[in-house]
Tab-separated table of C-alpha atoms and ligand atoms in Angstrom:
chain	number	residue	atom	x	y	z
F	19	UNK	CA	83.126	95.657	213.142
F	20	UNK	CA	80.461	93.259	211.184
F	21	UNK	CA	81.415	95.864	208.036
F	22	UNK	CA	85.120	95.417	208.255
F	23	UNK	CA	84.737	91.564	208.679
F	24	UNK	CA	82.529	91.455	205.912
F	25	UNK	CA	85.062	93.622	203.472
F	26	UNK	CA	88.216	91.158	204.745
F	27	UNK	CA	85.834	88.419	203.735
F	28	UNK	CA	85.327	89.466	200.410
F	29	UNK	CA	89.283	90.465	200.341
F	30	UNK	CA	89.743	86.777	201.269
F	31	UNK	CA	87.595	85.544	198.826
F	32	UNK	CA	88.532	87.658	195.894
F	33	UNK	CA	92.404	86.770	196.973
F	34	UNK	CA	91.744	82.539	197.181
F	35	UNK	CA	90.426	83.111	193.665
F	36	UNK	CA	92.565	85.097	191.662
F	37	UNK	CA	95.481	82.985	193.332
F	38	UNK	CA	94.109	79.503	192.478
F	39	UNK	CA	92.947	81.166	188.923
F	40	UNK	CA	96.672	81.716	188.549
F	41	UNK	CA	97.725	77.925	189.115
F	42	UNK	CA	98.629	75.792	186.239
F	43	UNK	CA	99.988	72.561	185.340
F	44	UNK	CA	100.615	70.168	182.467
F	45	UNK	CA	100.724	66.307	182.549
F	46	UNK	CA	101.651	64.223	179.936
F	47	UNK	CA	101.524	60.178	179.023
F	48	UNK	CA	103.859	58.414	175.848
F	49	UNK	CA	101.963	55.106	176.469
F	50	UNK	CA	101.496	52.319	179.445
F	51	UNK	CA	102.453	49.268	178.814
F	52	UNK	CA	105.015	46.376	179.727
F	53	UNK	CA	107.817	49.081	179.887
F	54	UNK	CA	110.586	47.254	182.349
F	55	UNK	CA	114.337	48.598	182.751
F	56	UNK	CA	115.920	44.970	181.544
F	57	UNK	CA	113.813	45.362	177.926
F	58	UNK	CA	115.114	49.370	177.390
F	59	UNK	CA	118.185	50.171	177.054
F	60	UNK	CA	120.164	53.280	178.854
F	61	UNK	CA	120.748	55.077	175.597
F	62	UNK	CA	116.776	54.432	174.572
F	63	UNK	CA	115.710	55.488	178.252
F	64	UNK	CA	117.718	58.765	177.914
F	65	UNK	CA	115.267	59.282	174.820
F	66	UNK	CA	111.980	58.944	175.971
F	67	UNK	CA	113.084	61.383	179.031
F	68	UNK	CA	114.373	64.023	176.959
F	69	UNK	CA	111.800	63.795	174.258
F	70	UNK	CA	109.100	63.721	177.617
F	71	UNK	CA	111.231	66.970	179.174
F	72	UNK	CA	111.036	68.573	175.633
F	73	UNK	CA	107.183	68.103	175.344
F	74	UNK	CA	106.739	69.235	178.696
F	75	UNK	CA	108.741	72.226	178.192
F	76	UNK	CA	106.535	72.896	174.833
F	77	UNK	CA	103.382	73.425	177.162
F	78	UNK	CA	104.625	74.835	180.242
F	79	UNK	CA	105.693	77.897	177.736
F	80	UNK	CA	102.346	78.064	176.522
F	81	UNK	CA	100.833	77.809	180.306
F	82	UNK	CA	103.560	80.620	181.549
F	83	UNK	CA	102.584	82.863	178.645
F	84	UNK	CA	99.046	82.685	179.610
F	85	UNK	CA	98.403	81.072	177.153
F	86	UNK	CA	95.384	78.537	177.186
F	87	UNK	CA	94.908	75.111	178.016
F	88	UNK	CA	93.379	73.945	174.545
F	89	UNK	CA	96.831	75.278	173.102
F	90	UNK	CA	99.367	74.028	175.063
F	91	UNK	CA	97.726	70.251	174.865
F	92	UNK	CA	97.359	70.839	171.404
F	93	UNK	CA	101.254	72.116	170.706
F	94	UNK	CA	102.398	69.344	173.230
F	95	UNK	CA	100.924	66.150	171.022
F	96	UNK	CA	101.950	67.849	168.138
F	97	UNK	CA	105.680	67.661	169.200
F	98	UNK	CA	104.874	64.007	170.121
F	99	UNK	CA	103.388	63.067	166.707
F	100	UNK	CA	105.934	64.259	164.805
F	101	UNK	CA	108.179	62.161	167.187
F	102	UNK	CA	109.207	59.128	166.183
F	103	UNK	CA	109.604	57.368	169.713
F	104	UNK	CA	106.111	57.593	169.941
F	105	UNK	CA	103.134	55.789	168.560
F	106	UNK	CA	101.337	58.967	166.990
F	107	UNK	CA	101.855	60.195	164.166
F	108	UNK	CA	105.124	59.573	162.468
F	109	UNK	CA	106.305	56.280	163.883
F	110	UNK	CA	103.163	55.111	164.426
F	111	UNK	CA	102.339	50.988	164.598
F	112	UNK	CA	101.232	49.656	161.519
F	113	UNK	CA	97.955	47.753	161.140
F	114	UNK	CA	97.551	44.809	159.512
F	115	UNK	CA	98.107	45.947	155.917
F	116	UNK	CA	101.072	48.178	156.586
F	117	UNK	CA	99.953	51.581	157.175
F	118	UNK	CA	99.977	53.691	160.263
F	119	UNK	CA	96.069	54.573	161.066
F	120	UNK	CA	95.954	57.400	162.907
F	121	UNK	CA	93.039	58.075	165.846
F	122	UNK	CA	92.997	61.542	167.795
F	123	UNK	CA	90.334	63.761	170.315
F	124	UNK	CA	90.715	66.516	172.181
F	125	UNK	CA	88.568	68.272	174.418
F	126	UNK	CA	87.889	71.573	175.963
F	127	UNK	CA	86.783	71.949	179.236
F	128	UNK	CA	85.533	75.227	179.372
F	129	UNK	CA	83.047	74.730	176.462
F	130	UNK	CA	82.482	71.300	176.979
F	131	UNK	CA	83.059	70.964	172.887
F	132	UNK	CA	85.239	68.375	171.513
F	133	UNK	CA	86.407	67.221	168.208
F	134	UNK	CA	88.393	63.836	166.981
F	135	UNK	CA	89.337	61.956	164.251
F	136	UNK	CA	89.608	58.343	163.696
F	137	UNK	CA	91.135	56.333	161.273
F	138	UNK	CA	92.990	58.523	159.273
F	139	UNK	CA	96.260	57.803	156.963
F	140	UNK	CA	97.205	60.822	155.377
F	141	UNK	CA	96.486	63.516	157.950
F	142	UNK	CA	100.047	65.008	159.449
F	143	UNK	CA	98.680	66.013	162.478
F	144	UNK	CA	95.604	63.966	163.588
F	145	UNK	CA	95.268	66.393	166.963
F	146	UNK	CA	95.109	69.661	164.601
F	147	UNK	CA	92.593	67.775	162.646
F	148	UNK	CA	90.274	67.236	165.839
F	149	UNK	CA	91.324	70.813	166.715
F	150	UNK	CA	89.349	72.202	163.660
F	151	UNK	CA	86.423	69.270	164.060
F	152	UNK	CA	85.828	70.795	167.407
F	153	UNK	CA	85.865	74.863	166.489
F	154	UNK	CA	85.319	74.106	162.579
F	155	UNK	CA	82.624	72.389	162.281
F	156	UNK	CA	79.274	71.364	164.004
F	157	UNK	CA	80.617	67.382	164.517
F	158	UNK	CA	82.546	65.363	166.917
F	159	UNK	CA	83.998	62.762	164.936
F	160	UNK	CA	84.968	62.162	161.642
F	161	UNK	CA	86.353	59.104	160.091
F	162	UNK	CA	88.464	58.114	157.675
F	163	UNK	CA	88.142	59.287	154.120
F	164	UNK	CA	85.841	61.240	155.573
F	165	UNK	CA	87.775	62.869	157.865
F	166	UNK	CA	90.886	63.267	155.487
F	167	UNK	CA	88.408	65.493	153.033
F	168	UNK	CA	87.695	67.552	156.165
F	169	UNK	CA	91.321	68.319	156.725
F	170	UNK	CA	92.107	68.793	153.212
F	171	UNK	CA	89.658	70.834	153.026
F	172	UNK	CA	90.241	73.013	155.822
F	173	UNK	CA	93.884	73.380	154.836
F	174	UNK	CA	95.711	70.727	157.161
F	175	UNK	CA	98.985	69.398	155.650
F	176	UNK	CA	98.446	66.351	154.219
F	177	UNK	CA	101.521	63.774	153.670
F	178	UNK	CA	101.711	60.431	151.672
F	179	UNK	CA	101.140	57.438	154.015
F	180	UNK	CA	105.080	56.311	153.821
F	181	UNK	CA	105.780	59.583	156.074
F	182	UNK	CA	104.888	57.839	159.134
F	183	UNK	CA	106.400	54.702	158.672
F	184	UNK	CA	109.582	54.308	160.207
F	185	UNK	CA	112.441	51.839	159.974
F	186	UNK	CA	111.930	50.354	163.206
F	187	UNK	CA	108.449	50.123	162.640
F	188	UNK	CA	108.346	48.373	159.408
F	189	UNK	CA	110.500	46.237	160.592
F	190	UNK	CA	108.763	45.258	163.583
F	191	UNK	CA	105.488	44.323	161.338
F	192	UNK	CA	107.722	42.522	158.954
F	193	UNK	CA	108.250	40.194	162.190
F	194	UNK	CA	104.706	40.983	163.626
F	195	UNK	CA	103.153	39.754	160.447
F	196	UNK	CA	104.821	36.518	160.321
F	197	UNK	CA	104.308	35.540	163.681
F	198	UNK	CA	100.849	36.236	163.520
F	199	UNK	CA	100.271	34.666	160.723
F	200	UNK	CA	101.181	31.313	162.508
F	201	UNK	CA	99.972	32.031	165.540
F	202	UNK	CA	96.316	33.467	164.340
F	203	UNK	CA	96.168	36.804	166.011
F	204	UNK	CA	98.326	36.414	169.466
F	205	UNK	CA	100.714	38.475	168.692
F	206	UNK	CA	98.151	41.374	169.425
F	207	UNK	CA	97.701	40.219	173.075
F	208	UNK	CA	101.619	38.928	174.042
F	209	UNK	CA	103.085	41.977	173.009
F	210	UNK	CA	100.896	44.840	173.747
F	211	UNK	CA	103.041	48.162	172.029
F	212	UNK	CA	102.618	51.171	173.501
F	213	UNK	CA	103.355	54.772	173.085
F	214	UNK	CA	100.165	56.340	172.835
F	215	UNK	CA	100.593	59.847	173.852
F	216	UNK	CA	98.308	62.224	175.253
F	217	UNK	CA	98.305	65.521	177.628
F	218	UNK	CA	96.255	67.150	180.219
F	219	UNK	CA	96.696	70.736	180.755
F	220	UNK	CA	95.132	73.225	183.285
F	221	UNK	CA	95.754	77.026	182.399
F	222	UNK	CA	96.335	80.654	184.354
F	223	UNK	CA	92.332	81.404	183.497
F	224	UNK	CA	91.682	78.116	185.326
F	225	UNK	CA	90.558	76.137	182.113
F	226	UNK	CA	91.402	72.292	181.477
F	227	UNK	CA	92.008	70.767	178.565
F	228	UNK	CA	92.849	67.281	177.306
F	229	UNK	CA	93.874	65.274	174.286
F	230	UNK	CA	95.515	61.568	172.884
F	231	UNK	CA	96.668	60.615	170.183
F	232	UNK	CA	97.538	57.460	168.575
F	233	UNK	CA	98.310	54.380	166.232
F	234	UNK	CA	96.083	52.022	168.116
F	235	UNK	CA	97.004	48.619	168.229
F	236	UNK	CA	99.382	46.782	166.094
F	237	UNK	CA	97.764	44.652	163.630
F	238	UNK	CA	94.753	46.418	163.787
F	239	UNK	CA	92.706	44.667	160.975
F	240	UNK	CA	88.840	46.303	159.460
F	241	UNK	CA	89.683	49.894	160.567
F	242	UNK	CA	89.466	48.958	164.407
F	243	UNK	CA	88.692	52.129	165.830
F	244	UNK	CA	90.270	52.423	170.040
F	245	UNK	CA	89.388	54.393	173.185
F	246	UNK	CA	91.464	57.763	171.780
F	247	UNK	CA	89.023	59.177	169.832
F	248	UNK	CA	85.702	58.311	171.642
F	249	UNK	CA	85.427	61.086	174.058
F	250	UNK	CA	84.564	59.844	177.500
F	251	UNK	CA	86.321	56.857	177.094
F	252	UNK	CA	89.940	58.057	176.351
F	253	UNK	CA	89.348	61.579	176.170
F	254	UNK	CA	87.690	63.839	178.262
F	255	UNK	CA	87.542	67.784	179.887
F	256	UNK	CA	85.274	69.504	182.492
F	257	UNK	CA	85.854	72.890	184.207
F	258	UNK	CA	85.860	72.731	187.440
F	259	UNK	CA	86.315	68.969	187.670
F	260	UNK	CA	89.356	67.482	185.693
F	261	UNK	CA	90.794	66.963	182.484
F	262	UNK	CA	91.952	63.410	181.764
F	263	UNK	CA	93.527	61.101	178.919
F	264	UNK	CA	94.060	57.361	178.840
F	265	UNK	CA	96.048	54.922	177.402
F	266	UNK	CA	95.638	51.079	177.221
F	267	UNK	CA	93.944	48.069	175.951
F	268	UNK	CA	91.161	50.482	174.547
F	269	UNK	CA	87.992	48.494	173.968
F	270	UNK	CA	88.021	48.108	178.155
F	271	UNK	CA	88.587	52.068	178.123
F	272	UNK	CA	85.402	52.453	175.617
F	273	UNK	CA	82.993	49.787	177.757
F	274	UNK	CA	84.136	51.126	180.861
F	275	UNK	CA	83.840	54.851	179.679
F	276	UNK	CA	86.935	55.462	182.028
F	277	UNK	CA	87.734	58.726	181.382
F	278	UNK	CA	84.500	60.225	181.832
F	279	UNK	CA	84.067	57.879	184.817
F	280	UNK	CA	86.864	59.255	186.326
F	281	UNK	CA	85.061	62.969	186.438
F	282	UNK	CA	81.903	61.273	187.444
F	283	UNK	CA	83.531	59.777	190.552
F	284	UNK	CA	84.899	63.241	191.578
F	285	UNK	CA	81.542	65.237	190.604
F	286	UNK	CA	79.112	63.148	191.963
F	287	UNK	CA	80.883	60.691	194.557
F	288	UNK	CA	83.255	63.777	195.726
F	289	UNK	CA	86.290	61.893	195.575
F	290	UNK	CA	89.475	63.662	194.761
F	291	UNK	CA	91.248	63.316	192.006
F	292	UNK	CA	93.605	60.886	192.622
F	293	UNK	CA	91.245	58.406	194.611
F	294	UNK	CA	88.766	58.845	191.617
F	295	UNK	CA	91.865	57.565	189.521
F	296	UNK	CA	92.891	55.041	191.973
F	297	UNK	CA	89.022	53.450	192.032
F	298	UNK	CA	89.297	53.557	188.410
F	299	UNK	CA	92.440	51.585	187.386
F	300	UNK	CA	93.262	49.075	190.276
F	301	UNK	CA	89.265	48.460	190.779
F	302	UNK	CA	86.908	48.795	187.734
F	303	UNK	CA	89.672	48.505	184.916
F	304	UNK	CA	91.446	45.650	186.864
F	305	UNK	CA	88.320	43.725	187.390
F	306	UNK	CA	87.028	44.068	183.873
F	307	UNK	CA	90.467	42.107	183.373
F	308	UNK	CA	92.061	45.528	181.360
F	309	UNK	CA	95.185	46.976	181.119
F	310	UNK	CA	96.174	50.528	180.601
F	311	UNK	CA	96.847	54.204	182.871
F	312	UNK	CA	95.473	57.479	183.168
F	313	UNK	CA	96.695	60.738	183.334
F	314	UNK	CA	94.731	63.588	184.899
F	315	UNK	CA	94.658	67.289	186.700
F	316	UNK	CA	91.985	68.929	188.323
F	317	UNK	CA	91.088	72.571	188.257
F	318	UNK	CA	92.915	73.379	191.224
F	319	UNK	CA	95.864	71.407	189.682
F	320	UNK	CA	96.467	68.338	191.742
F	321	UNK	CA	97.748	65.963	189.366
F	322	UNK	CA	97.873	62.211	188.662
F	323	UNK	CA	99.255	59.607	186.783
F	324	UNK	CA	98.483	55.898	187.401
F	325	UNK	CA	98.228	52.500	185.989
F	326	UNK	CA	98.066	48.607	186.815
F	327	UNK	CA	101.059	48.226	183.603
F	328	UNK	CA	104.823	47.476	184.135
F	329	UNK	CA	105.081	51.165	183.310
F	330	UNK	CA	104.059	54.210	181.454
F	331	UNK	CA	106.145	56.829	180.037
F	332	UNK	CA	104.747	60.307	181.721
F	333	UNK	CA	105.776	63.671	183.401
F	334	UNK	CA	104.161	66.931	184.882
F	335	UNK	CA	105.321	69.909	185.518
F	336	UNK	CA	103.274	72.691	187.701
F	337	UNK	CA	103.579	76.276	188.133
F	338	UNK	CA	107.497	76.654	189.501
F	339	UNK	CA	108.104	73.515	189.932
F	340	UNK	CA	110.186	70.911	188.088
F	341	UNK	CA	109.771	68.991	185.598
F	342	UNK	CA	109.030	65.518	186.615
F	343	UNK	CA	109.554	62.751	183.993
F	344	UNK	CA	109.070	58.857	185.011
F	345	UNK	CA	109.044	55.832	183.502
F	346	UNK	CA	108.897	52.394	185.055
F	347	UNK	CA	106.530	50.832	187.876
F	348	UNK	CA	108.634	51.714	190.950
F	349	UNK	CA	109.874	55.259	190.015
O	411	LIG	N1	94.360	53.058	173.783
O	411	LIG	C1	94.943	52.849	172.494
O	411	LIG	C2	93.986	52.035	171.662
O	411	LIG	O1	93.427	51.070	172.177
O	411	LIG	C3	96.255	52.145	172.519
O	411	LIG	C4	97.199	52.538	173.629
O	411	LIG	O2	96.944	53.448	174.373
O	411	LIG	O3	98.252	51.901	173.738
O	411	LIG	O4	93.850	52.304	170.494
């Protein structure tokens, strides 16, 4: 009797694993900020939601293959960079001279290894850049110039600054400029832009992965360098525990460490991983007077979005399930 109990134990136990081991779910962000119905119009909404359905449906592939985690966040910004709607990559914000400077991390939770980029103009793909810091090379983050040689060298495609700039971008810092030019710098703070992107993925082997990407703030003057690339802060990936990415007002991300903290709160204050979330946007982010959301999934993949903004574009999709794409406050 105590021999068969023992064996439907084990049974059990090998079961409960293999079947959570086969869980896996994607979540992704395009930004939080003052994102309200009245300001975005019906034909603009429809955008965001297919180009959020189409990234979604770029990683859940991946995830169904079996492929990994690390991939599917990886092919997921991609798509997003090369999207214009966003602000990564091509149609990036410009800084203060012009140019779209480009910030990126992403992180593997299995290893604990991470790579990122920061400040770059002439990289195509800032996230495939970070990619090869991380598995390529024996650094975390490179910068700049810096960081551009690494790429070249390495074999990333490498495009002329104009590529990201779009229309509606330059002519948004044609306006941008002038205003803040009179007004010394507010423009930065009355209209926060958003459209940050990043993705959290958990895979069949029961790995997590995250990664953001961005343009960082509009304006941006003496290579300002945000929470996206500073892992910890925007970026960050534990197995076992959860994979997150942030966007927001990033220098309250970087002092507040958020996305680390977020893990922290689950691995050493057991919370789950939505109250970890919860603690960390509408307490410690909220009283450091921030703004911004969070995107994350554990390894058993519970997932969460959340954020103290009007809105933030993001969507998940787990194993069988649909895909669920959201943008405003109340949705
Ligand atoms: N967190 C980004 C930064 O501060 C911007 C954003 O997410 O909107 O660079």
């Amino acid at each position: 009797m105590r021999i068969r109990s023992f064996f439907a134990l084990l049974a059990f136990l090998f079961c409960s694993q293999w079947l959570g081991a086969q869980s896996f779910a994607l979540v992704i962000h395009g930004g939080a900020g003052s994102v309200q119905r009245e300001n975005l119009s019906p034909a603009r909404d429809s955008m965001y939601r297919a180009a959020l359905r189409e990234a979604l449906a770029t990683g859940y592939g991946i995830l169904d293959e079996g492929g990994s985690a690390l991939d599917a966040v990886e092919s997921v910004i991609v798509y997003l960079e090369d999207n214009p709607l966003f602000n990564a990559g091509r149609g990036a914000i410009l800084n203060s001279d012009g140019l779209a400077e480009l910030d990126a991390s992403i992180m593997d939770g299995s290893s604990i290894n991470a790579g990122a980029v920061a400040s770059v103009r002439s990289i195509k793909n800032p996230i495939k850049a970070a990619r090869l810091a991380m598995e390529r090379s024996s650094y975390v983050l490179m910068v700049a110039d810096g960081a551009e040689q690494f790429a070249k060298d390495r074999g990333l495609e490498m495009v002329d600054p104009e590529y990201f700039i779009t229309p509606a971008r330059r002519e948004w810092y044609k306006k941008a400029k002038m205003k803040d030019e009179r007004g010394a710098g507010k423009i930065l703070l009355s209209h926060p832009v958003f459209g940050t992107v990043g993705c959290v993925a958990l895979d069949k082997q029961g790995h997590l992965a995250a990664g953001t990407s961005t343009g960082g703030r509009g304006l941006k003057r003496y290579r300002r360098v945000g929470d996206s690339p500073i892992i910890g802060a925007g970026t960050y990936a534990e197995d076992g525990v959860c994979a997150v990415s942030a966007t927001g007002y990033g220098e309250y991300y970087i002092r507040g460490v958020l996305a680390y903290d977020v893990a922290a709160r689950m691995k050493y204050g057991g919370l789950a991983l939505q109250d970890a979330m919860r603690e960390v946007i509408h307490h410690k982010l909220r009283d450091m007077g921030g703004t911004g959301g969070l995107i994350g999934v554990d390894s058993e993949g519970n997932v969460s979005m959340d954020f103290n903004t009007n809105g933030m574009f993001r969507a998940y999709m787990k194993k069988g399930g649909e895909a669920v794409v959201k943008i405003y406050g109340d949705e």
